[in-house]
Amino acid sequence: MASVMGLLEARETAARVRVDELRVKADRVLAELAEAEAVLERRAIALAELAEALAAPEPEPEEPLRPVPVPAVVKVPVAGAVVPVWREGLTTEALAPDYRRLVGMLEAEAGGAGLRAQELASRLGLERVPAKVEGVRSKAKRLVERGWLTEERPGVFTPRRANG
């Protein structure tokens, strides 16, 4: 005959297993409920938006629409920012600091012969290791693509000409 203590422990274990199974089912049902509520909310919003759009009368333009000139706002660049395409009136202040230093370094180069990525990296105070040199080369190539620098000979970067 089994002991009373053993029987109670077996019943407790069975109850724990049942609770764990129900918790798993409840979690699954709650997740499905949340997903269904999200779908319902999106559809209710879409229906309300459609009803509002259909109810609103279409405004008739009084005069032909003309493009409104938007003043150019130059934002303060941040590291990792996109390099803007060079255009008349745009200064290096529009460039992120790393790109500004590169252009400044090449503009300060007296001979005008241009510099290679390794020389640029050295003059910028970077180690002449492949990772640093390739980073400088990548930045210089991006500046060439956007019109800030020129690359008249492969791998030799020069500042853009004042007349072009």
mmCIF file of C-alpha atoms in Angstrom:
data_model
loop_
_atom_site.group_PDB
_atom_site.id
_atom_site.type_symbol
_atom_site.label_atom_id
_atom_site.label_comp_id
_atom_site.label_asym_id
_atom_site.label_seq_id
_atom_site.Cartn_x
_atom_site.Cartn_y
_atom_site.Cartn_z
ATOM 1 C CA MET A 1 0.000 0.000 0.000
ATOM 2 C CA ALA A 2 1.326 3.441 -0.983
ATOM 3 C CA SER A 3 2.021 5.974 1.670
ATOM 4 C CA VAL A 4 -0.251 8.966 2.125
ATOM 5 C CA MET A 5 2.687 11.302 1.691
ATOM 6 C CA GLY A 6 3.586 9.651 -1.639
ATOM 7 C CA LEU A 7 -0.003 9.931 -2.889
ATOM 8 C CA LEU A 8 -0.158 13.632 -1.996
ATOM 9 C CA GLU A 9 3.171 14.313 -3.718
ATOM 10 C CA ALA A 10 1.977 12.541 -6.867
ATOM 11 C CA ARG A 11 -1.257 14.572 -6.870
ATOM 12 C CA GLU A 12 0.720 17.798 -6.338
ATOM 13 C CA THR A 13 3.033 16.942 -9.266
ATOM 14 C CA ALA A 14 0.030 16.228 -11.489
ATOM 15 C CA ALA A 15 -1.535 19.555 -10.484
ATOM 16 C CA ARG A 16 1.719 21.401 -11.276
ATOM 17 C CA VAL A 17 1.883 19.788 -14.713
ATOM 18 C CA ARG A 18 -1.742 20.760 -15.383
ATOM 19 C CA VAL A 19 -1.086 24.391 -14.285
ATOM 20 C CA ASP A 20 1.985 24.607 -16.530
ATOM 21 C CA GLU A 21 -0.003 23.254 -19.510
ATOM 22 C CA LEU A 22 -2.796 25.765 -18.897
ATOM 23 C CA ARG A 23 -0.287 28.635 -18.599
ATOM 24 C CA VAL A 24 1.197 27.729 -21.983
ATOM 25 C CA LYS A 25 -2.286 27.632 -23.529
ATOM 26 C CA ALA A 26 -3.217 30.928 -21.856
ATOM 27 C CA ASP A 27 -0.047 32.625 -23.155
ATOM 28 C CA ARG A 28 -0.794 31.395 -26.675
ATOM 29 C CA VAL A 29 -4.417 32.581 -26.460
ATOM 30 C CA LEU A 30 -3.337 35.977 -25.084
ATOM 31 C CA ALA A 31 -0.848 36.386 -27.944
ATOM 32 C CA GLU A 32 -3.533 35.512 -30.505
ATOM 33 C CA LEU A 33 -5.931 37.911 -28.783
ATOM 34 C CA ALA A 34 -3.395 40.768 -28.938
ATOM 35 C CA GLU A 35 -2.793 40.110 -32.629
ATOM 36 C CA ALA A 36 -6.532 39.992 -33.367
ATOM 37 C CA GLU A 37 -7.086 43.229 -31.436
ATOM 38 C CA ALA A 38 -4.332 44.941 -33.451
ATOM 39 C CA VAL A 39 -5.952 43.818 -36.721
ATOM 40 C CA LEU A 40 -9.345 45.017 -35.492
ATOM 41 C CA GLU A 41 -7.911 48.394 -34.506
ATOM 42 C CA ARG A 42 -6.199 48.863 -37.892
ATOM 43 C CA ARG A 43 -9.399 47.996 -39.740
ATOM 44 C CA ALA A 44 -11.504 50.293 -37.571
ATOM 45 C CA ILE A 45 -9.077 53.165 -38.244
ATOM 46 C CA ALA A 46 -9.090 52.426 -41.974
ATOM 47 C CA LEU A 47 -12.900 52.398 -42.020
ATOM 48 C CA ALA A 48 -13.086 55.686 -40.106
ATOM 49 C CA GLU A 49 -10.500 57.314 -42.391
ATOM 50 C CA LEU A 50 -12.351 56.144 -45.501
ATOM 51 C CA ALA A 51 -15.704 57.393 -44.180
ATOM 52 C CA GLU A 52 -14.116 60.765 -43.336
ATOM 53 C CA ALA A 53 -12.481 61.053 -46.744
ATOM 54 C CA LEU A 54 -15.708 60.186 -48.567
ATOM 55 C CA ALA A 55 -17.744 62.615 -46.466
ATOM 56 C CA ALA A 56 -15.434 65.585 -47.027
ATOM 57 C CA PRO A 57 -16.229 67.685 -50.104
ATOM 58 C CA GLU A 58 -13.406 68.032 -52.578
ATOM 59 C CA PRO A 59 -12.002 71.545 -52.448
ATOM 60 C CA GLU A 60 -11.818 73.270 -55.798
ATOM 61 C CA PRO A 61 -8.534 75.066 -56.353
ATOM 62 C CA GLU A 62 -9.100 78.772 -56.818
ATOM 63 C CA GLU A 63 -5.904 79.265 -58.759
ATOM 64 C CA PRO A 64 -3.396 76.893 -60.299
ATOM 65 C CA LEU A 65 -1.010 75.384 -57.800
ATOM 66 C CA ARG A 66 2.531 76.634 -58.084
ATOM 67 C CA PRO A 67 5.547 75.212 -56.345
ATOM 68 C CA VAL A 68 6.298 77.134 -53.201
ATOM 69 C CA PRO A 69 9.978 78.015 -52.881
ATOM 70 C CA VAL A 70 11.440 76.370 -49.859
ATOM 71 C CA PRO A 71 14.327 78.175 -48.203
ATOM 72 C CA ALA A 72 17.445 76.047 -48.037
ATOM 73 C CA VAL A 73 18.055 75.165 -44.424
ATOM 74 C CA VAL A 74 21.539 73.893 -43.793
ATOM 75 C CA LYS A 75 21.454 71.530 -40.872
ATOM 76 C CA VAL A 76 24.480 71.021 -38.700
ATOM 77 C CA PRO A 77 26.107 67.866 -40.025
ATOM 78 C CA VAL A 78 26.784 64.939 -37.746
ATOM 79 C CA ALA A 79 29.325 62.164 -37.991
ATOM 80 C CA GLY A 80 28.121 59.483 -40.379
ATOM 81 C CA ALA A 81 25.771 61.897 -42.184
ATOM 82 C CA VAL A 82 25.101 61.645 -45.902
ATOM 83 C CA VAL A 83 27.455 63.729 -48.032
ATOM 84 C CA PRO A 84 25.416 66.281 -50.006
ATOM 85 C CA VAL A 85 26.077 66.810 -53.710
ATOM 86 C CA TRP A 86 28.223 69.906 -54.201
ATOM 87 C CA ARG A 87 26.423 72.876 -55.728
ATOM 88 C CA GLU A 88 27.169 76.553 -56.121
ATOM 89 C CA GLY A 89 27.089 78.366 -52.780
ATOM 90 C CA LEU A 90 27.466 75.228 -50.662
ATOM 91 C CA THR A 91 30.434 75.385 -48.283
ATOM 92 C CA THR A 92 32.302 72.672 -46.439
ATOM 93 C CA GLU A 93 30.209 73.576 -43.378
ATOM 94 C CA ALA A 94 27.533 71.322 -44.906
ATOM 95 C CA LEU A 95 29.871 68.334 -44.503
ATOM 96 C CA ALA A 96 30.290 66.129 -41.463
ATOM 97 C CA PRO A 97 33.502 66.838 -39.517
ATOM 98 C CA ASP A 98 35.515 63.918 -40.975
ATOM 99 C CA TYR A 99 34.668 64.910 -44.543
ATOM 100 C CA ARG A 100 35.330 68.601 -43.788
ATOM 101 C CA ARG A 101 38.833 67.710 -42.516
ATOM 102 C CA LEU A 102 39.544 65.697 -45.682
ATOM 103 C CA VAL A 103 38.517 68.521 -48.011
ATOM 104 C CA GLY A 104 40.381 71.068 -45.880
ATOM 105 C CA MET A 105 43.536 68.943 -45.938
ATOM 106 C CA LEU A 106 43.476 68.729 -49.741
ATOM 107 C CA GLU A 107 42.689 72.441 -50.172
ATOM 108 C CA ALA A 108 45.653 73.285 -47.914
ATOM 109 C CA GLU A 109 47.967 71.125 -50.044
ATOM 110 C CA ALA A 110 50.118 73.747 -51.790
ATOM 111 C CA GLY A 111 51.452 71.861 -54.836
ATOM 112 C CA GLY A 112 48.051 70.876 -56.182
ATOM 113 C CA ALA A 113 49.474 67.488 -57.162
ATOM 114 C CA GLY A 114 46.948 65.748 -54.940
ATOM 115 C CA LEU A 115 47.344 63.124 -52.279
ATOM 116 C CA ARG A 116 46.818 59.393 -52.064
ATOM 117 C CA ALA A 117 44.712 57.801 -49.315
ATOM 118 C CA GLN A 118 47.804 56.681 -47.365
ATOM 119 C CA GLU A 119 49.237 60.212 -47.356
ATOM 120 C CA LEU A 120 45.861 61.651 -46.368
ATOM 121 C CA ALA A 121 45.547 59.166 -43.498
ATOM 122 C CA SER A 122 49.005 60.109 -42.217
ATOM 123 C CA ARG A 123 48.359 63.844 -42.429
ATOM 124 C CA LEU A 124 45.042 63.391 -40.641
ATOM 125 C CA GLY A 125 46.927 61.759 -37.772
ATOM 126 C CA LEU A 126 45.671 58.242 -38.458
ATOM 127 C CA GLU A 127 47.750 55.078 -38.429
ATOM 128 C CA ARG A 128 48.767 53.785 -41.848
ATOM 129 C CA VAL A 129 46.986 50.476 -41.335
ATOM 130 C CA PRO A 130 44.703 49.073 -44.056
ATOM 131 C CA ALA A 131 41.486 49.697 -42.100
ATOM 132 C CA LYS A 132 42.236 53.399 -41.565
ATOM 133 C CA VAL A 133 43.579 53.950 -45.098
ATOM 134 C CA GLU A 134 40.531 52.256 -46.654
ATOM 135 C CA GLY A 135 38.230 54.383 -44.488
ATOM 136 C CA VAL A 136 39.938 57.538 -45.787
ATOM 137 C CA ARG A 137 39.846 56.205 -49.366
ATOM 138 C CA SER A 138 36.126 55.442 -49.029
ATOM 139 C CA LYS A 139 35.394 58.942 -47.735
ATOM 140 C CA ALA A 140 37.500 60.529 -50.494
ATOM 141 C CA LYS A 141 35.737 58.447 -53.182
ATOM 142 C CA ARG A 142 32.353 59.507 -51.762
ATOM 143 C CA LEU A 143 33.490 63.158 -51.928
ATOM 144 C CA VAL A 144 34.541 62.609 -55.560
ATOM 145 C CA GLU A 145 31.140 61.078 -56.397
ATOM 146 C CA ARG A 146 29.378 64.075 -54.845
ATOM 147 C CA GLY A 147 31.587 66.683 -56.593
ATOM 148 C CA TRP A 148 33.606 67.938 -53.600
ATOM 149 C CA LEU A 149 36.922 66.437 -54.808
ATOM 150 C CA THR A 150 38.361 65.232 -58.101
ATOM 151 C CA GLU A 151 40.343 62.134 -58.947
ATOM 152 C CA GLU A 152 42.152 62.997 -62.174
ATOM 153 C CA ARG A 153 44.527 60.047 -61.732
ATOM 154 C CA PRO A 154 43.381 56.802 -60.076
ATOM 155 C CA GLY A 155 43.872 57.013 -56.322
ATOM 156 C CA VAL A 156 45.113 60.622 -56.314
ATOM 157 C CA PHE A 157 42.602 63.037 -54.792
ATOM 158 C CA THR A 158 42.612 66.784 -55.398
ATOM 159 C CA PRO A 159 40.203 69.574 -54.434
ATOM 160 C CA ARG A 160 37.634 70.545 -57.025
ATOM 161 C CA ARG A 161 38.623 73.399 -59.286
ATOM 162 C CA ALA A 162 37.172 76.795 -58.443
ATOM 163 C CA ASN A 163 35.790 77.231 -61.976
ATOM 164 C CA GLY A 164 34.168 73.789 -62.140
#
